[in-house]
Amino acid sequence: MIAATLVERFLVGCFWLSPYKWADAVLARLEAARRGRGADWEAVRRVRYAVSEAYITLWLVAAVALWFGAALVPVWVAWLALLRVFGILAKELGVILFGKCKITEGHMVAASGRAIVLALVNYATAGFLFGFVYARLGRFAVGDRPAASLDTPDALVQALTIHFSLGPAYTPADTASWALVVGQMGFAFLFSVIVISLFISLLNIGAKRV
């Protein structure tokens, strides 16, 4: 149990690196205060849901914009993109393993259509972020061309191919590039397990209702 506790604390600690968590913590305190006074705390809960959905959606928009305009974005932003990808994985693992990193805190995780849709949006966001990263970092062999960073379309092809097949479309040309590819493979594998677990949880709930 010590190992599980350490992992839980690590994932929650990573979640606190997100600006969304700080905003939600303020709303959570407001909700708790209203609940204690018997006021309309459900209105605050609805705001918390809206903020979480807006944050996830805006990241998808930002990821698409970064990929599309990769040539105009400084290289160091790619490291921030990788940090966001790590944050997505840490958050989803916190939800599915410990019932943490979500609005309804607790140890019992009940999947819903909303949770699955938002997880899939996060998956799409990670795909475009990796597409942006491949356009700015790494060296890959494409046909007969010398190994170099991928152009924008090829970068997205590389990211989505790994996302859905766990294999690269273009061969990395050095160790650092392989590290990026293997990292995305690990992300895609773990996230696939998470989404499948959410679907199974949702199906189990549906079966019980019948």
Short mmCIF file of C-alpha atoms in Angstrom, two decimals:
data_model
loop_
_atom_site.label_atom_id
_atom_site.label_comp_id
_atom_site.label_asym_id
_atom_site.label_seq_id
_atom_site.Cartn_x
_atom_site.Cartn_y
_atom_site.Cartn_z
CA MET A 1 0.00 0.00 0.00
CA ILE A 2 2.97 2.31 0.53
CA ALA A 3 3.80 2.15 -3.18
CA ALA A 4 0.19 2.96 -4.13
CA THR A 5 0.15 5.90 -1.71
CA LEU A 6 3.38 7.28 -3.15
CA VAL A 7 2.05 6.99 -6.70
CA GLU A 8 -1.20 8.67 -5.68
CA ARG A 9 0.65 11.58 -4.06
CA PHE A 10 2.92 11.90 -7.09
CA LEU A 11 -0.03 12.07 -9.51
CA VAL A 12 -1.90 14.57 -7.35
CA GLY A 13 1.28 16.64 -7.03
CA CYS A 14 1.66 16.68 -10.80
CA PHE A 15 -1.98 17.77 -11.12
CA TRP A 16 -1.22 20.82 -8.97
CA LEU A 17 1.20 21.99 -11.69
CA SER A 18 -1.83 22.69 -13.89
CA PRO A 19 -3.28 26.24 -13.75
CA TYR A 20 -6.72 24.63 -14.03
CA LYS A 21 -6.23 22.91 -10.67
CA TRP A 22 -5.58 26.25 -8.94
CA ALA A 23 -8.73 27.78 -10.43
CA ASP A 24 -10.80 24.72 -9.55
CA ALA A 25 -9.44 24.73 -5.98
CA VAL A 26 -10.87 28.23 -5.49
CA LEU A 27 -14.25 27.11 -6.85
CA ALA A 28 -14.13 23.98 -4.69
CA ARG A 29 -13.71 26.06 -1.54
CA LEU A 30 -16.61 28.27 -2.61
CA GLU A 31 -18.75 25.19 -3.21
CA ALA A 32 -17.86 23.76 0.20
CA ALA A 33 -18.69 27.08 1.90
CA ARG A 34 -22.08 27.26 0.22
CA ARG A 35 -22.81 23.63 1.02
CA GLY A 36 -22.04 24.33 4.70
CA ARG A 37 -24.51 27.21 4.75
CA GLY A 38 -27.17 25.24 2.90
CA ALA A 39 -26.94 27.61 -0.07
CA ASP A 40 -27.14 26.78 -3.79
CA TRP A 41 -23.81 24.92 -4.04
CA GLU A 42 -24.92 23.04 -7.16
CA ALA A 43 -24.60 26.25 -9.18
CA VAL A 44 -20.90 26.38 -8.30
CA ARG A 45 -20.57 22.69 -9.18
CA ARG A 46 -21.98 23.42 -12.63
CA VAL A 47 -19.46 26.23 -13.05
CA ARG A 48 -16.65 23.82 -12.11
CA TYR A 49 -17.81 21.38 -14.78
CA ALA A 50 -18.01 24.19 -17.36
CA VAL A 51 -14.52 25.43 -16.50
CA SER A 52 -13.02 21.95 -16.81
CA GLU A 53 -14.64 21.39 -20.20
CA ALA A 54 -13.56 24.82 -21.43
CA TYR A 55 -9.96 24.19 -20.29
CA ILE A 56 -9.79 20.84 -22.09
CA THR A 57 -11.39 22.24 -25.25
CA LEU A 58 -9.11 25.28 -25.34
CA TRP A 59 -6.07 23.02 -25.08
CA LEU A 60 -7.30 21.10 -28.13
CA VAL A 61 -7.64 24.37 -30.05
CA ALA A 62 -4.17 25.45 -28.87
CA ALA A 63 -2.66 22.10 -29.88
CA VAL A 64 -4.09 22.37 -33.40
CA ALA A 65 -2.81 25.95 -33.66
CA LEU A 66 0.67 24.95 -32.48
CA TRP A 67 0.85 22.12 -35.01
CA PHE A 68 -0.45 24.28 -37.85
CA GLY A 69 1.95 27.14 -37.12
CA ALA A 70 4.87 25.03 -35.90
CA ALA A 71 7.40 26.82 -38.11
CA LEU A 72 6.61 30.12 -36.39
CA VAL A 73 6.82 28.83 -32.81
CA PRO A 74 10.10 28.78 -30.82
CA VAL A 75 11.62 25.35 -30.25
CA TRP A 76 11.42 25.64 -26.45
CA VAL A 77 7.61 25.62 -26.63
CA ALA A 78 7.87 21.95 -27.68
CA TRP A 79 9.06 21.13 -24.16
CA LEU A 80 5.99 22.85 -22.71
CA ALA A 81 3.88 20.75 -25.07
CA LEU A 82 5.51 17.59 -23.74
CA LEU A 83 4.82 18.80 -20.18
CA ARG A 84 1.14 19.18 -21.09
CA VAL A 85 1.10 15.65 -22.52
CA PHE A 86 2.58 14.34 -19.26
CA GLY A 87 -0.04 16.32 -17.33
CA ILE A 88 -2.85 14.74 -19.35
CA LEU A 89 -1.57 11.25 -18.60
CA ALA A 90 -0.99 11.98 -14.90
CA LYS A 91 -4.49 13.41 -14.53
CA GLU A 92 -6.22 10.52 -16.24
CA LEU A 93 -4.22 7.98 -14.23
CA GLY A 94 -5.19 9.81 -11.06
CA VAL A 95 -8.84 9.56 -12.03
CA ILE A 96 -8.91 5.91 -13.04
CA LEU A 97 -6.60 4.55 -10.32
CA PHE A 98 -7.50 6.59 -7.26
CA GLY A 99 -10.57 8.69 -8.06
CA LYS A 100 -8.40 11.80 -7.67
CA CYS A 101 -7.67 14.75 -9.97
CA LYS A 102 -11.34 15.30 -10.68
CA ILE A 103 -14.25 17.39 -9.47
CA THR A 104 -15.95 14.57 -7.57
CA GLU A 105 -13.10 13.37 -5.38
CA GLY A 106 -13.27 9.86 -3.97
CA HIS A 107 -11.94 6.34 -4.35
CA MET A 108 -14.92 4.92 -6.28
CA VAL A 109 -14.64 5.75 -9.98
CA ALA A 110 -17.88 5.71 -11.93
CA ALA A 111 -17.40 6.39 -15.62
CA SER A 112 -19.85 8.51 -17.59
CA GLY A 113 -20.28 9.52 -21.19
CA ARG A 114 -18.87 12.94 -20.27
CA ALA A 115 -15.71 11.44 -18.76
CA ILE A 116 -15.09 9.30 -21.84
CA VAL A 117 -15.67 12.15 -24.29
CA LEU A 118 -13.31 14.46 -22.38
CA ALA A 119 -10.70 11.68 -22.24
CA LEU A 120 -10.93 11.28 -26.01
CA VAL A 121 -10.58 15.04 -26.46
CA ASN A 122 -7.43 14.88 -24.34
CA TYR A 123 -6.19 12.02 -26.54
CA ALA A 124 -6.74 14.12 -29.66
CA THR A 125 -4.99 17.06 -27.98
CA ALA A 126 -1.98 14.89 -27.21
CA GLY A 127 -1.89 13.74 -30.85
CA PHE A 128 -1.65 17.30 -32.17
CA LEU A 129 0.87 18.24 -29.47
CA PHE A 130 3.08 15.35 -30.53
CA GLY A 131 2.63 16.47 -34.13
CA PHE A 132 3.92 19.89 -33.12
CA VAL A 133 6.82 18.34 -31.20
CA TYR A 134 7.89 16.22 -34.17
CA ALA A 135 7.87 19.32 -36.36
CA ARG A 136 10.27 21.09 -33.99
CA LEU A 137 12.34 18.32 -32.39
CA GLY A 138 13.95 15.11 -33.56
CA ARG A 139 15.37 13.83 -36.82
CA PHE A 140 13.58 11.28 -38.98
CA ALA A 141 14.18 9.48 -42.27
CA VAL A 142 11.49 10.18 -44.86
CA GLY A 143 12.01 8.33 -48.13
CA ASP A 144 15.30 9.25 -49.80
CA ARG A 145 15.61 12.61 -48.03
CA PRO A 146 18.38 13.15 -45.46
CA ALA A 147 17.27 12.74 -41.86
CA ALA A 148 15.77 15.99 -40.57
CA SER A 149 12.86 17.40 -38.58
CA LEU A 150 9.52 16.56 -40.12
CA ASP A 151 7.47 19.11 -41.99
CA THR A 152 3.99 19.89 -40.66
CA PRO A 153 1.93 17.25 -42.54
CA ASP A 154 4.50 14.49 -42.00
CA ALA A 155 4.77 15.39 -38.32
CA LEU A 156 1.04 14.85 -37.83
CA VAL A 157 1.18 11.59 -39.80
CA GLN A 158 3.96 10.40 -37.49
CA ALA A 159 2.04 11.40 -34.35
CA LEU A 160 -1.28 9.86 -35.38
CA THR A 161 0.35 6.68 -36.67
CA ILE A 162 1.98 6.10 -33.29
CA HIS A 163 -1.23 7.17 -31.53
CA PHE A 164 -3.33 4.51 -33.22
CA SER A 165 -0.87 1.75 -34.15
CA LEU A 166 1.92 2.13 -31.54
CA GLY A 167 4.47 2.22 -34.36
CA PRO A 168 6.21 5.12 -36.16
CA ALA A 169 5.52 6.02 -39.76
CA TYR A 170 9.04 7.42 -40.15
CA THR A 171 12.19 5.94 -38.62
CA PRO A 172 13.97 8.04 -35.98
CA ALA A 173 17.56 8.89 -36.92
CA ASP A 174 19.08 9.27 -33.45
CA THR A 175 18.62 8.29 -29.81
CA ALA A 176 16.80 11.48 -28.83
CA SER A 177 14.27 10.98 -31.63
CA TRP A 178 13.74 7.38 -30.58
CA ALA A 179 13.14 8.61 -27.03
CA LEU A 180 10.34 10.85 -28.30
CA VAL A 181 8.78 8.00 -30.26
CA VAL A 182 9.02 5.50 -27.40
CA GLY A 183 7.60 8.10 -25.03
CA GLN A 184 4.57 8.58 -27.27
CA MET A 185 4.18 4.81 -27.59
CA GLY A 186 4.06 4.55 -23.81
CA PHE A 187 1.55 7.38 -23.60
CA ALA A 188 -0.67 5.86 -26.28
CA PHE A 189 -0.59 2.42 -24.66
CA LEU A 190 -1.42 3.67 -21.17
CA PHE A 191 -4.10 6.03 -22.41
CA SER A 192 -5.72 3.25 -24.44
CA VAL A 193 -5.90 1.14 -21.28
CA ILE A 194 -7.48 4.07 -19.44
CA VAL A 195 -10.16 4.64 -22.09
CA ILE A 196 -10.96 0.92 -22.29
CA SER A 197 -11.30 0.85 -18.49
CA LEU A 198 -13.71 3.79 -18.63
CA PHE A 199 -15.80 2.07 -21.30
CA ILE A 200 -15.94 -1.14 -19.25
CA SER A 201 -16.95 0.84 -16.17
CA LEU A 202 -19.70 2.56 -18.13
CA LEU A 203 -20.97 -0.77 -19.50
CA ASN A 204 -21.02 -2.26 -15.99
CA ILE A 205 -23.09 0.65 -14.72
CA GLY A 206 -25.50 0.24 -17.60
CA ALA A 207 -25.84 -3.48 -16.90
CA LYS A 208 -26.67 -2.84 -13.26
CA ARG A 209 -29.39 -0.39 -14.18
CA VAL A 210 -31.05 -2.98 -16.38
#
